[in-house]
PDB file of C-alpha atoms in Angstrom:
ATOM      1  CA  MET A   1     -44.259  35.695 -46.729  1.00  0.00           C
ATOM      2  CA  SER A   2     -43.725  33.851 -43.546  1.00  0.00           C
ATOM      3  CA  ALA A   3     -40.450  33.926 -41.586  1.00  0.00           C
ATOM      4  CA  ALA A   4     -38.516  30.683 -41.414  1.00  0.00           C
ATOM      5  CA  ALA A   5     -38.639  29.018 -38.009  1.00  0.00           C
ATOM      6  CA  PRO A   6     -35.283  28.626 -36.241  1.00  0.00           C
ATOM      7  CA  GLU A   7     -33.805  25.202 -36.599  1.00  0.00           C
ATOM      8  CA  THR A   8     -33.716  23.241 -33.364  1.00  0.00           C
ATOM      9  CA  GLU A   9     -32.134  19.861 -32.628  1.00  0.00           C
ATOM     10  CA  PRO A  10     -34.676  17.190 -31.966  1.00  0.00           C
ATOM     11  CA  GLU A  11     -34.833  16.084 -28.339  1.00  0.00           C
ATOM     12  CA  THR A  12     -34.027  12.476 -27.649  1.00  0.00           C
ATOM     13  CA  ALA A  13     -36.897  10.710 -26.031  1.00  0.00           C
ATOM     14  CA  GLY A  14     -36.230   9.512 -22.555  1.00  0.00           C
ATOM     15  CA  ALA A  15     -32.828  11.242 -22.223  1.00  0.00           C
ATOM     16  CA  GLU A  16     -31.826  12.156 -18.673  1.00  0.00           C
ATOM     17  CA  PRO A  17     -30.169  15.474 -17.908  1.00  0.00           C
ATOM     18  CA  ALA A  18     -26.432  15.287 -17.241  1.00  0.00           C
ATOM     19  CA  ARG A  19     -25.533  15.167 -13.571  1.00  0.00           C
ATOM     20  CA  PRO A  20     -22.481  16.940 -12.183  1.00  0.00           C
ATOM     21  CA  ASP A  21     -19.667  14.805 -10.871  1.00  0.00           C
ATOM     22  CA  PRO A  22     -19.630  14.471  -7.078  1.00  0.00           C
ATOM     23  CA  PRO A  23     -16.933  16.480  -5.336  1.00  0.00           C
ATOM     24  CA  GLN A  24     -13.730  14.553  -4.725  1.00  0.00           C
ATOM     25  CA  ASP A  25     -12.284  14.339  -1.238  1.00  0.00           C
ATOM     26  CA  PRO A  26      -8.629  15.384  -1.482  1.00  0.00           C
ATOM     27  CA  ASP A  27      -7.786  13.302   1.600  1.00  0.00           C
ATOM     28  CA  ALA A  28      -9.380  10.110   0.270  1.00  0.00           C
ATOM     29  CA  PRO A  29      -6.972   7.360  -0.791  1.00  0.00           C
ATOM     30  CA  ARG A  30      -6.569   6.836  -4.515  1.00  0.00           C
ATOM     31  CA  GLY A  31      -6.785   3.073  -4.310  1.00  0.00           C
ATOM     32  CA  ARG A  32      -7.699   0.275  -2.018  1.00  0.00           C
ATOM     33  CA  VAL A  33      -5.533  -1.500   0.506  1.00  0.00           C
ATOM     34  CA  GLY A  34      -3.764  -4.359  -1.161  1.00  0.00           C
ATOM     35  CA  GLU A  35      -3.086  -2.633  -4.469  1.00  0.00           C
ATOM     36  CA  PRO A  36       0.540  -2.415  -5.689  1.00  0.00           C
ATOM     37  CA  GLY A  37       0.856   1.246  -4.689  1.00  0.00           C
ATOM     38  CA  TYR A  38       0.408   0.403  -1.026  1.00  0.00           C
ATOM     39  CA  ALA A  39       2.738  -2.579  -1.160  1.00  0.00           C
ATOM     40  CA  ARG A  40       5.567  -0.437  -2.507  1.00  0.00           C
ATOM     41  CA  LEU A  41       5.375   1.811   0.561  1.00  0.00           C
ATOM     42  CA  GLY A  42       6.526  -1.052   2.779  1.00  0.00           C
ATOM     43  CA  ILE A  43       9.561  -1.972   0.697  1.00  0.00           C
ATOM     44  CA  PRO A  44      12.010   0.440   2.450  1.00  0.00           C
ATOM     45  CA  TYR A  45      10.827  -0.765   5.854  1.00  0.00           C
ATOM     46  CA  ALA A  46      11.196  -4.420   4.851  1.00  0.00           C
ATOM     47  CA  VAL A  47      14.673  -3.840   3.413  1.00  0.00           C
ATOM     48  CA  GLY A  48      15.768  -1.945   6.536  1.00  0.00           C
ATOM     49  CA  LEU A  49      14.337  -4.670   8.787  1.00  0.00           C
ATOM     50  CA  VAL A  50      16.291  -7.345   6.940  1.00  0.00           C
ATOM     51  CA  LEU A  51      19.557  -5.372   6.897  1.00  0.00           C
ATOM     52  CA  VAL A  52      19.431  -3.983  10.445  1.00  0.00           C
ATOM     53  CA  VAL A  53      17.746  -6.856  12.306  1.00  0.00           C
ATOM     54  CA  GLY A  54      17.621  -9.992  10.185  1.00  0.00           C
ATOM     55  CA  LEU A  55      21.203 -10.293   8.976  1.00  0.00           C
ATOM     56  CA  PRO A  56      22.828  -9.410  12.356  1.00  0.00           C
ATOM     57  CA  LEU A  57      20.520 -11.890  14.060  1.00  0.00           C
ATOM     58  CA  LEU A  58      21.504 -14.660  11.664  1.00  0.00           C
ATOM     59  CA  ALA A  59      25.170 -13.756  12.104  1.00  0.00           C
ATOM     60  CA  GLY A  60      24.736 -13.884  15.892  1.00  0.00           C
ATOM     61  CA  VAL A  61      23.094 -17.311  15.703  1.00  0.00           C
ATOM     62  CA  ALA A  62      25.871 -18.624  13.463  1.00  0.00           C
ATOM     63  CA  LEU A  63      28.588 -17.155  15.679  1.00  0.00           C
ATOM     64  CA  GLY A  64      26.908 -18.602  18.778  1.00  0.00           C
ATOM     65  CA  LEU A  65      27.426 -22.100  17.351  1.00  0.00           C
ATOM     66  CA  THR A  66      31.180 -21.602  17.126  1.00  0.00           C
ATOM     67  CA  GLU A  67      34.181 -21.048  19.355  1.00  0.00           C
ATOM     68  CA  PHE A  68      35.603 -17.712  18.260  1.00  0.00           C
ATOM     69  CA  HIS A  69      37.950 -15.256  19.977  1.00  0.00           C
ATOM     70  CA  GLY A  70      38.331 -12.630  17.279  1.00  0.00           C
ATOM     71  CA  VAL A  71      41.761 -13.629  15.965  1.00  0.00           C
ATOM     72  CA  ASP A  72      41.548 -17.327  15.144  1.00  0.00           C
ATOM     73  CA  ARG A  73      39.179 -19.087  12.775  1.00  0.00           C
ATOM     74  CA  PRO A  74      35.725 -19.954  14.158  1.00  0.00           C
ATOM     75  CA  ARG A  75      35.424 -23.594  15.273  1.00  0.00           C
ATOM     76  CA  PHE A  76      31.973 -25.186  15.204  1.00  0.00           C
ATOM     77  CA  VAL A  77      30.890 -26.398  18.649  1.00  0.00           C
ATOM     78  CA  GLY A  78      27.118 -26.674  18.236  1.00  0.00           C
ATOM     79  CA  LEU A  79      25.122 -26.118  21.419  1.00  0.00           C
ATOM     80  CA  ASP A  80      28.090 -26.300  23.782  1.00  0.00           C
ATOM     81  CA  HIS A  81      27.753 -22.611  24.661  1.00  0.00           C
ATOM     82  CA  VAL A  82      24.119 -23.123  25.644  1.00  0.00           C
ATOM     83  CA  ARG A  83      25.063 -25.930  28.011  1.00  0.00           C
ATOM     84  CA  GLU A  84      27.918 -23.818  29.341  1.00  0.00           C
ATOM     85  CA  ALA A  85      25.540 -20.919  30.000  1.00  0.00           C
ATOM     86  CA  LEU A  86      23.188 -23.158  31.987  1.00  0.00           C
ATOM     87  CA  ASP A  87      26.044 -24.083  34.343  1.00  0.00           C
ATOM     88  CA  ASP A  88      27.748 -20.657  34.472  1.00  0.00           C
ATOM     89  CA  ASP A  89      27.634 -19.297  38.041  1.00  0.00           C
ATOM     90  CA  ALA A  90      28.755 -15.842  36.882  1.00  0.00           C
ATOM     91  CA  LEU A  91      25.815 -15.694  34.478  1.00  0.00           C
ATOM     92  CA  HIS A  92      23.429 -16.763  37.235  1.00  0.00           C
ATOM     93  CA  ARG A  93      24.732 -14.007  39.538  1.00  0.00           C
ATOM     94  CA  ALA A  94      24.379 -11.470  36.727  1.00  0.00           C
ATOM     95  CA  LEU A  95      20.782 -12.553  36.116  1.00  0.00           C
ATOM     96  CA  ARG A  96      19.992 -12.168  39.828  1.00  0.00           C
ATOM     97  CA  ALA A  97      21.579  -8.707  39.889  1.00  0.00           C
ATOM     98  CA  THR A  98      19.625  -7.755  36.757  1.00  0.00           C
ATOM     99  CA  GLY A  99      16.339  -8.980  38.226  1.00  0.00           C
ATOM    100  CA  LEU A 100      16.951  -7.061  41.450  1.00  0.00           C
ATOM    101  CA  LEU A 101      17.730  -3.883  39.506  1.00  0.00           C
ATOM    102  CA  VAL A 102      14.525  -4.277  37.480  1.00  0.00           C
ATOM    103  CA  ALA A 103      12.512  -4.845  40.665  1.00  0.00           C
ATOM    104  CA  LEU A 104      13.919  -1.635  42.172  1.00  0.00           C
ATOM    105  CA  VAL A 105      13.862   0.642  39.117  1.00  0.00           C
ATOM    106  CA  VAL A 106      10.565  -0.098  37.359  1.00  0.00           C
ATOM    107  CA  PRO A 107       8.155   0.521  40.297  1.00  0.00           C
ATOM    108  CA  THR A 108      10.197   3.496  41.515  1.00  0.00           C
ATOM    109  CA  ARG A 109      10.192   5.155  38.115  1.00  0.00           C
ATOM    110  CA  LEU A 110       6.448   4.579  37.710  1.00  0.00           C
ATOM    111  CA  LEU A 111       5.706   6.022  41.172  1.00  0.00           C
ATOM    112  CA  LEU A 112       7.762   9.095  40.286  1.00  0.00           C
ATOM    113  CA  VAL A 113       6.702   9.720  36.702  1.00  0.00           C
ATOM    114  CA  LEU A 114       2.949   9.128  37.000  1.00  0.00           C
ATOM    115  CA  PRO A 115       2.157  11.834  39.598  1.00  0.00           C
ATOM    116  CA  LEU A 116       4.639  14.170  37.927  1.00  0.00           C
ATOM    117  CA  ALA A 117       3.013  13.767  34.517  1.00  0.00           C
ATOM    118  CA  LEU A 118      -0.488  14.266  35.919  1.00  0.00           C
ATOM    119  CA  LEU A 119       0.615  17.328  37.858  1.00  0.00           C
ATOM    120  CA  LEU A 120       2.485  18.988  34.996  1.00  0.00           C
ATOM    121  CA  ALA A 121      -0.145  18.170  32.374  1.00  0.00           C
ATOM    122  CA  GLY A 122      -2.149  21.178  33.538  1.00  0.00           C
ATOM    123  CA  PRO A 123      -5.530  21.516  35.245  1.00  0.00           C
ATOM    124  CA  ARG A 124      -8.515  19.600  33.966  1.00  0.00           C
ATOM    125  CA  PRO A 125     -11.390  21.505  32.312  1.00  0.00           C
ATOM    126  CA  GLY A 126     -13.352  23.632  34.717  1.00  0.00           C
ATOM    127  CA  ARG A 127     -10.609  23.836  37.335  1.00  0.00           C
ATOM    128  CA  ARG A 128      -7.642  26.100  37.955  1.00  0.00           C
ATOM    129  CA  SER A 129      -4.332  24.696  39.020  1.00  0.00           C
ATOM    130  CA  ARG A 130      -3.303  25.941  42.465  1.00  0.00           C
ATOM    131  CA  LEU A 131       0.023  24.154  42.431  1.00  0.00           C
ATOM    132  CA  THR A 132       1.533  24.928  39.052  1.00  0.00           C
ATOM    133  CA  GLY A 133       1.189  27.901  36.786  1.00  0.00           C
ATOM    134  CA  ARG A 134       2.103  27.855  33.128  1.00  0.00           C
ATOM    135  CA  LEU A 135       5.700  28.991  33.730  1.00  0.00           C
ATOM    136  CA  ALA A 136       6.214  26.533  36.586  1.00  0.00           C
ATOM    137  CA  ARG A 137       4.807  23.677  34.481  1.00  0.00           C
ATOM    138  CA  GLY A 138       7.204  24.522  31.668  1.00  0.00           C
ATOM    139  CA  TRP A 139      10.271  24.481  33.907  1.00  0.00           C
ATOM    140  CA  GLY A 140       8.998  21.343  35.629  1.00  0.00           C
ATOM    141  CA  ARG A 141       8.762  19.556  32.284  1.00  0.00           C
ATOM    142  CA  VAL A 142      12.284  20.644  31.404  1.00  0.00           C
ATOM    143  CA  ALA A 143      13.580  19.317  34.726  1.00  0.00           C
ATOM    144  CA  ALA A 144      11.807  15.980  34.218  1.00  0.00           C
ATOM    145  CA  VAL A 145      13.210  15.467  30.718  1.00  0.00           C
ATOM    146  CA  ALA A 146      16.739  16.806  31.358  1.00  0.00           C
ATOM    147  CA  PRO A 147      18.255  13.615  32.928  1.00  0.00           C
ATOM    148  CA  SER A 148      17.397  11.650  29.796  1.00  0.00           C
ATOM    149  CA  VAL A 149      18.828  14.313  27.476  1.00  0.00           C
ATOM    150  CA  VAL A 150      22.176  14.456  29.282  1.00  0.00           C
ATOM    151  CA  PRO A 151      24.670  11.877  27.926  1.00  0.00           C
ATOM    152  CA  GLU A 152      24.684   8.732  30.034  1.00  0.00           C
ATOM    153  CA  SER A 153      28.387   9.031  30.830  1.00  0.00           C
ATOM    154  CA  ALA A 154      27.929  12.596  32.129  1.00  0.00           C
ATOM    155  CA  TRP A 155      24.901  11.481  34.161  1.00  0.00           C
ATOM    156  CA  ALA A 156      26.958   8.666  35.709  1.00  0.00           C
ATOM    157  CA  LEU A 157      29.853  11.027  36.518  1.00  0.00           C
ATOM    158  CA  LEU A 158      27.402  13.338  38.294  1.00  0.00           C
ATOM    159  CA  TRP A 159      26.210  10.425  40.431  1.00  0.00           C
ATOM    160  CA  LEU A 160      29.796   9.355  41.038  1.00  0.00           C
ATOM    161  CA  TRP A 161      30.321  12.738  42.686  1.00  0.00           C
ATOM    162  CA  LEU A 162      27.013  12.585  44.569  1.00  0.00           C
ATOM    163  CA  LEU A 163      27.647   9.083  45.954  1.00  0.00           C
ATOM    164  CA  ASN A 164      31.338   9.505  46.682  1.00  0.00           C
ATOM    165  CA  PRO A 165      31.788   7.714  50.031  1.00  0.00           C
ATOM    166  CA  VAL A 166      34.382  10.218  51.302  1.00  0.00           C
ATOM    167  CA  ASN A 167      33.361  13.734  50.322  1.00  0.00           C
ATOM    168  CA  GLY A 168      30.181  13.299  48.273  1.00  0.00           C
ATOM    169  CA  PRO A 169      27.055  15.321  49.197  1.00  0.00           C
ATOM    170  CA  VAL A 170      25.116  12.180  50.175  1.00  0.00           C
ATOM    171  CA  ALA A 171      27.920  10.906  52.433  1.00  0.00           C
ATOM    172  CA  LEU A 172      28.309  14.342  54.028  1.00  0.00           C
ATOM    173  CA  ALA A 173      24.550  14.566  54.652  1.00  0.00           C
ATOM    174  CA  LEU A 174      24.122  11.028  56.008  1.00  0.00           C
ATOM    175  CA  GLY A 175      27.493  10.703  57.678  1.00  0.00           C
ATOM    176  CA  GLN A 176      30.359   8.324  57.090  1.00  0.00           C
ATOM    177  CA  GLY A 177      29.754   4.607  56.931  1.00  0.00           C
ATOM    178  CA  THR A 178      26.816   4.692  54.517  1.00  0.00           C
ATOM    179  CA  GLY A 179      28.411   1.965  52.405  1.00  0.00           C
ATOM    180  CA  LEU A 180      27.764   3.780  49.134  1.00  0.00           C
ATOM    181  CA  LEU A 181      30.004   2.373  46.391  1.00  0.00           C
ATOM    182  CA  THR A 182      31.723   0.156  48.955  1.00  0.00           C
ATOM    183  CA  GLU A 183      29.012  -2.263  50.129  1.00  0.00           C
ATOM    184  CA  PRO A 184      26.636  -4.263  47.873  1.00  0.00           C
ATOM    185  CA  GLY A 185      23.311  -3.222  49.412  1.00  0.00           C
ATOM    186  CA  PRO A 186      23.717   0.579  49.503  1.00  0.00           C
ATOM    187  CA  THR A 187      25.454   0.521  46.113  1.00  0.00           C
ATOM    188  CA  ARG A 188      22.506  -1.296  44.539  1.00  0.00           C
ATOM    189  CA  LEU A 189      20.163   1.346  45.934  1.00  0.00           C
ATOM    190  CA  GLY A 190      22.355   4.134  44.570  1.00  0.00           C
ATOM    191  CA  VAL A 191      22.494   2.569  41.100  1.00  0.00           C
ATOM    192  CA  ALA A 192      18.726   2.015  41.147  1.00  0.00           C
ATOM    193  CA  ALA A 193      18.146   5.673  42.057  1.00  0.00           C
ATOM    194  CA  MET A 194      20.469   6.818  39.269  1.00  0.00           C
ATOM    195  CA  VAL A 195      18.632   4.735  36.655  1.00  0.00           C
ATOM    196  CA  ALA A 196      15.120   5.396  37.981  1.00  0.00           C
ATOM    197  CA  LEU A 197      15.511   9.177  37.811  1.00  0.00           C
ATOM    198  CA  GLN A 198      15.976   9.046  34.034  1.00  0.00           C
ATOM    199  CA  LEU A 199      12.288   9.812  33.547  1.00  0.00           C
ATOM    200  CA  GLY A 200      12.372  11.594  30.208  1.00  0.00           C
ATOM    201  CA  GLU A 201      10.841   9.128  27.744  1.00  0.00           C
ATOM    202  CA  SER A 202       8.257   7.738  30.164  1.00  0.00           C
ATOM    203  CA  PHE A 203       7.329  11.269  31.219  1.00  0.00           C
ATOM    204  CA  ILE A 204       6.786  12.416  27.620  1.00  0.00           C
ATOM    205  CA  VAL A 205       4.643   9.368  26.798  1.00  0.00           C
ATOM    206  CA  LEU A 206       2.445   9.814  29.874  1.00  0.00           C
ATOM    207  CA  LEU A 207       2.182  13.559  29.307  1.00  0.00           C
ATOM    208  CA  ALA A 208       1.016  12.992  25.723  1.00  0.00           C
ATOM    209  CA  ALA A 209      -1.399  10.268  26.832  1.00  0.00           C
ATOM    210  CA  ARG A 210      -2.880  12.556  29.487  1.00  0.00           C
ATOM    211  CA  ALA A 211      -3.345  15.343  26.922  1.00  0.00           C
ATOM    212  CA  ALA A 212      -5.076  12.913  24.529  1.00  0.00           C
ATOM    213  CA  LEU A 213      -7.766  11.864  27.013  1.00  0.00           C
ATOM    214  CA  PRO A 214     -11.318  12.700  25.871  1.00  0.00           C
ATOM    215  CA  ARG A 215     -12.056  16.257  26.872  1.00  0.00           C
ATOM    216  CA  ALA A 216     -15.793  15.542  27.060  1.00  0.00           C
ATOM    217  CA  VAL A 217     -15.235  13.075  29.912  1.00  0.00           C
ATOM    218  CA  MET A 218     -13.254  15.638  31.910  1.00  0.00           C
ATOM    219  CA  GLU A 219     -15.858  18.343  31.265  1.00  0.00           C
ATOM    220  CA  ALA A 220     -18.629  15.996  32.378  1.00  0.00           C
ATOM    221  CA  ALA A 221     -16.760  15.277  35.599  1.00  0.00           C
ATOM    222  CA  ALA A 222     -16.318  19.034  36.163  1.00  0.00           C
ATOM    223  CA  VAL A 223     -20.047  19.646  35.605  1.00  0.00           C
ATOM    224  CA  GLU A 224     -20.925  16.905  38.075  1.00  0.00           C
ATOM    225  CA  GLY A 225     -18.642  18.487  40.659  1.00  0.00           C
ATOM    226  CA  ALA A 226     -16.332  15.481  41.036  1.00  0.00           C
ATOM    227  CA  SER A 227     -13.255  16.055  43.166  1.00  0.00           C
ATOM    228  CA  SER A 228      -9.771  15.896  41.675  1.00  0.00           C
ATOM    229  CA  SER A 229      -8.883  12.710  43.559  1.00  0.00           C
ATOM    230  CA  TYR A 230     -12.073  11.012  42.360  1.00  0.00           C
ATOM    231  CA  VAL A 231     -11.357  11.954  38.739  1.00  0.00           C
ATOM    232  CA  VAL A 232      -7.800  10.627  38.988  1.00  0.00           C
ATOM    233  CA  ARG A 233      -8.871   7.326  40.555  1.00  0.00           C
ATOM    234  CA  ARG A 234     -12.027   6.629  38.533  1.00  0.00           C
ATOM    235  CA  VAL A 235     -11.398   8.390  35.199  1.00  0.00           C
ATOM    236  CA  THR A 236      -7.784   9.256  34.500  1.00  0.00           C
ATOM    237  CA  LEU A 237      -5.984   6.142  35.726  1.00  0.00           C
ATOM    238  CA  PRO A 238      -8.399   3.640  34.074  1.00  0.00           C
ATOM    239  CA  LEU A 239      -8.045   5.474  30.761  1.00  0.00           C
ATOM    240  CA  LEU A 240      -4.243   5.541  31.118  1.00  0.00           C
ATOM    241  CA  ALA A 241      -4.019   1.862  32.127  1.00  0.00           C
ATOM    242  CA  PRO A 242      -2.944   0.581  28.641  1.00  0.00           C
ATOM    243  CA  VAL A 243      -0.206   3.223  28.413  1.00  0.00           C
ATOM    244  CA  ILE A 244       0.990   2.446  31.953  1.00  0.00           C
ATOM    245  CA  GLY A 245       1.141  -1.258  31.137  1.00  0.00           C
ATOM    246  CA  PHE A 246       3.136  -0.535  27.998  1.00  0.00           C
ATOM    247  CA  LEU A 247       5.616   1.607  29.962  1.00  0.00           C
ATOM    248  CA  VAL A 248       6.078  -1.083  32.612  1.00  0.00           C
ATOM    249  CA  LEU A 249       6.846  -3.676  29.930  1.00  0.00           C
ATOM    250  CA  ARG A 250       9.147  -1.289  28.070  1.00  0.00           C
ATOM    251  CA  ASP A 251      11.078  -0.299  31.212  1.00  0.00           C
ATOM    252  CA  THR A 252      11.443  -3.933  32.241  1.00  0.00           C
ATOM    253  CA  VAL A 253      13.036  -4.851  28.915  1.00  0.00           C
ATOM    254  CA  LEU A 254      15.247  -1.758  28.722  1.00  0.00           C
ATOM    255  CA  VAL A 255      16.529  -1.928  32.305  1.00  0.00           C
ATOM    256  CA  ALA A 256      17.313  -5.637  31.919  1.00  0.00           C
ATOM    257  CA  THR A 257      19.078  -5.408  28.561  1.00  0.00           C
ATOM    258  CA  ALA A 258      20.137  -1.822  27.797  1.00  0.00           C
ATOM    259  CA  VAL A 259      21.386  -0.174  31.017  1.00  0.00           C
ATOM    260  CA  PHE A 260      25.135  -0.437  30.565  1.00  0.00           C
ATOM    261  CA  VAL A 261      27.076   2.846  30.428  1.00  0.00           C
ATOM    262  CA  PRO A 262      25.912   4.311  33.798  1.00  0.00           C
ATOM    263  CA  ILE A 263      26.780   1.108  35.688  1.00  0.00           C
ATOM    264  CA  LEU A 264      30.126   0.733  33.930  1.00  0.00           C
ATOM    265  CA  VAL A 265      31.131   4.315  34.773  1.00  0.00           C
ATOM    266  CA  LEU A 266      29.755   4.399  38.311  1.00  0.00           C
ATOM    267  CA  THR A 267      30.687   0.984  39.741  1.00  0.00           C
ATOM    268  CA  ASP A 268      32.279  -1.113  36.964  1.00  0.00           C
ATOM    269  CA  GLY A 269      30.094  -3.958  38.219  1.00  0.00           C
ATOM    270  CA  GLY A 270      31.288  -3.784  41.838  1.00  0.00           C
ATOM    271  CA  PRO A 271      31.504  -3.968  44.725  1.00  0.00           C
ATOM    272  CA  ARG A 272      31.914  -7.743  44.772  1.00  0.00           C
ATOM    273  CA  GLU A 273      29.925  -8.082  41.506  1.00  0.00           C
ATOM    274  CA  ALA A 274      26.837  -6.645  43.193  1.00  0.00           C
ATOM    275  CA  THR A 275      26.024  -4.501  40.152  1.00  0.00           C
ATOM    276  CA  THR A 276      27.375  -6.810  37.434  1.00  0.00           C
ATOM    277  CA  THR A 277      24.210  -6.979  35.385  1.00  0.00           C
ATOM    278  CA  LEU A 278      23.744  -8.964  32.203  1.00  0.00           C
ATOM    279  CA  PRO A 279      24.984  -6.240  29.783  1.00  0.00           C
ATOM    280  CA  VAL A 280      28.097  -5.651  31.919  1.00  0.00           C
ATOM    281  CA  LEU A 281      28.866  -9.386  32.050  1.00  0.00           C
ATOM    282  CA  LEU A 282      28.445  -9.791  28.281  1.00  0.00           C
ATOM    283  CA  TYR A 283      30.700  -6.791  27.689  1.00  0.00           C
ATOM    284  CA  ARG A 284      33.443  -8.327  29.818  1.00  0.00           C
ATOM    285  CA  GLN A 285      33.137 -11.757  28.244  1.00  0.00           C
ATOM    286  CA  GLY A 286      33.191 -10.359  24.729  1.00  0.00           C
ATOM    287  CA  PHE A 287      35.613  -7.423  24.816  1.00  0.00           C
ATOM    288  CA  VAL A 288      37.846  -8.240  27.789  1.00  0.00           C
ATOM    289  CA  TYR A 289      38.122 -12.029  27.586  1.00  0.00           C
ATOM    290  CA  GLY A 290      37.316 -12.388  23.881  1.00  0.00           C
ATOM    291  CA  ASN A 291      34.655 -15.109  24.221  1.00  0.00           C
ATOM    292  CA  LEU A 292      32.675 -13.833  21.238  1.00  0.00           C
ATOM    293  CA  GLY A 293      30.999 -17.147  20.480  1.00  0.00           C
ATOM    294  CA  TYR A 294      29.753 -17.530  24.052  1.00  0.00           C
ATOM    295  CA  VAL A 295      28.504 -13.929  24.131  1.00  0.00           C
ATOM    296  CA  SER A 296      26.629 -14.410  20.862  1.00  0.00           C
ATOM    297  CA  ALA A 297      24.942 -17.563  22.142  1.00  0.00           C
ATOM    298  CA  VAL A 298      23.860 -15.913  25.408  1.00  0.00           C
ATOM    299  CA  SER A 299      22.657 -12.805  23.544  1.00  0.00           C
ATOM    300  CA  VAL A 300      20.449 -14.927  21.265  1.00  0.00           C
ATOM    301  CA  LEU A 301      19.036 -16.739  24.306  1.00  0.00           C
ATOM    302  CA  VAL A 302      18.275 -13.416  25.994  1.00  0.00           C
ATOM    303  CA  LEU A 303      16.597 -12.151  22.812  1.00  0.00           C
ATOM    304  CA  LEU A 304      14.406 -15.244  22.595  1.00  0.00           C
ATOM    305  CA  ALA A 305      13.507 -14.999  26.291  1.00  0.00           C
ATOM    306  CA  THR A 306      12.617 -11.316  25.881  1.00  0.00           C
ATOM    307  CA  ALA A 307      10.435 -12.066  22.848  1.00  0.00           C
ATOM    308  CA  LEU A 308       8.697 -14.838  24.807  1.00  0.00           C
ATOM    309  CA  VAL A 309       7.995 -12.541  27.770  1.00  0.00           C
ATOM    310  CA  VAL A 310       6.623  -9.820  25.485  1.00  0.00           C
ATOM    311  CA  ALA A 311       4.431 -12.336  23.636  1.00  0.00           C
ATOM    312  CA  LEU A 312       3.049 -13.828  26.860  1.00  0.00           C
ATOM    313  CA  THR A 313       2.332 -10.328  28.162  1.00  0.00           C
ATOM    314  CA  MET A 314       0.649  -9.039  25.020  1.00  0.00           C
ATOM    315  CA  ALA A 315      -1.340 -12.176  24.156  1.00  0.00           C
ATOM    316  CA  PRO A 316      -4.036 -11.711  26.867  1.00  0.00           C
ATOM    317  CA  VAL A 317      -4.394  -8.040  25.947  1.00  0.00           C
ATOM    318  CA  LEU A 318      -4.862  -8.774  22.244  1.00  0.00           C
ATOM    319  CA  LEU A 319      -7.250 -11.625  23.038  1.00  0.00           C
ATOM    320  CA  LEU A 320      -9.342  -9.380  25.280  1.00  0.00           C
ATOM    321  CA  ARG A 321      -9.514  -6.690  22.592  1.00  0.00           C
ATOM    322  CA  ARG A 322     -10.599  -9.267  20.020  1.00  0.00           C
ATOM    323  CA  LEU A 323     -13.321 -10.591  22.305  1.00  0.00           C
ATOM    324  CA  ARG A 324     -14.600  -7.061  22.909  1.00  0.00           C
ATOM    325  CA  HIS A 325     -14.717  -6.298  19.186  1.00  0.00           C
ATOM    326  CA  GLY A 326     -16.471  -9.616  18.584  1.00  0.00           C
ATOM    327  CA  LYS A 327     -19.223  -8.731  21.070  1.00  0.00           C
ATOM    328  CA  ARG A 328     -19.802  -5.441  19.276  1.00  0.00           C
TER     329      ARG A 328
END
């Protein structure tokens, strides 16, 4: 009697063995750009942009076309405020004062913050810092950022004491008759120094940019025995050039349009309107004299001029980047 053979399932001819699924990357996106999931992520940003920027801008444009003083009903005047601004001597003086402040502050701040950021960033690979240890670098960074952390009104009050023409430390050190806070020229220099020494944001950006430079380039320079000055001139500064250009553009816009509280506290636009910059003039016209329609019109013009300057500055940079990518 023969034993029954075990039953086996017939093999399918030509069947391929099952392959395991490839491992999934947990960091890989679930979909492609352009799918509805990605579009929904931009909805909060778009809503915030419309509410915070779009609607106030439209309201400013509409108000700039009217004569409005805050208590009466707005009266449509069209482009009369634009023509008035073109012939306004006070506005012209404020623009000149603003341009002079920008010309003094922006280069001074860059000349201060760039060496400070490079010095306090730490030694490059292969070298030891002889000037700053770790503790000294930490306190140096705190000192560089502190003026920007202090409230602007407190910072201006500190400078009001420093520049006091009678018993301030600067007047006592230089002697009487310095003209600080009493004459236009010295007062402009004092205001420029006060604004330029607010290094915090520029210092942090340059410090982060210096830390993000390719370490391999610095190590190669150390292996080749390049001096520190050579590395700064031929390696560090060319790599930091885009960041430096961005900071110059940013400081130009901010100093021209956003420096208000320190000047108002320190000089109130004086002496003899020497420090009446554009924000100070618009504040007076709007909240002292009540010319809200005129202020809105000038503010829209300044916004358009700022956007034009930024576009003209960034267009060559973007074009150059596109040409470089096209050659690749």
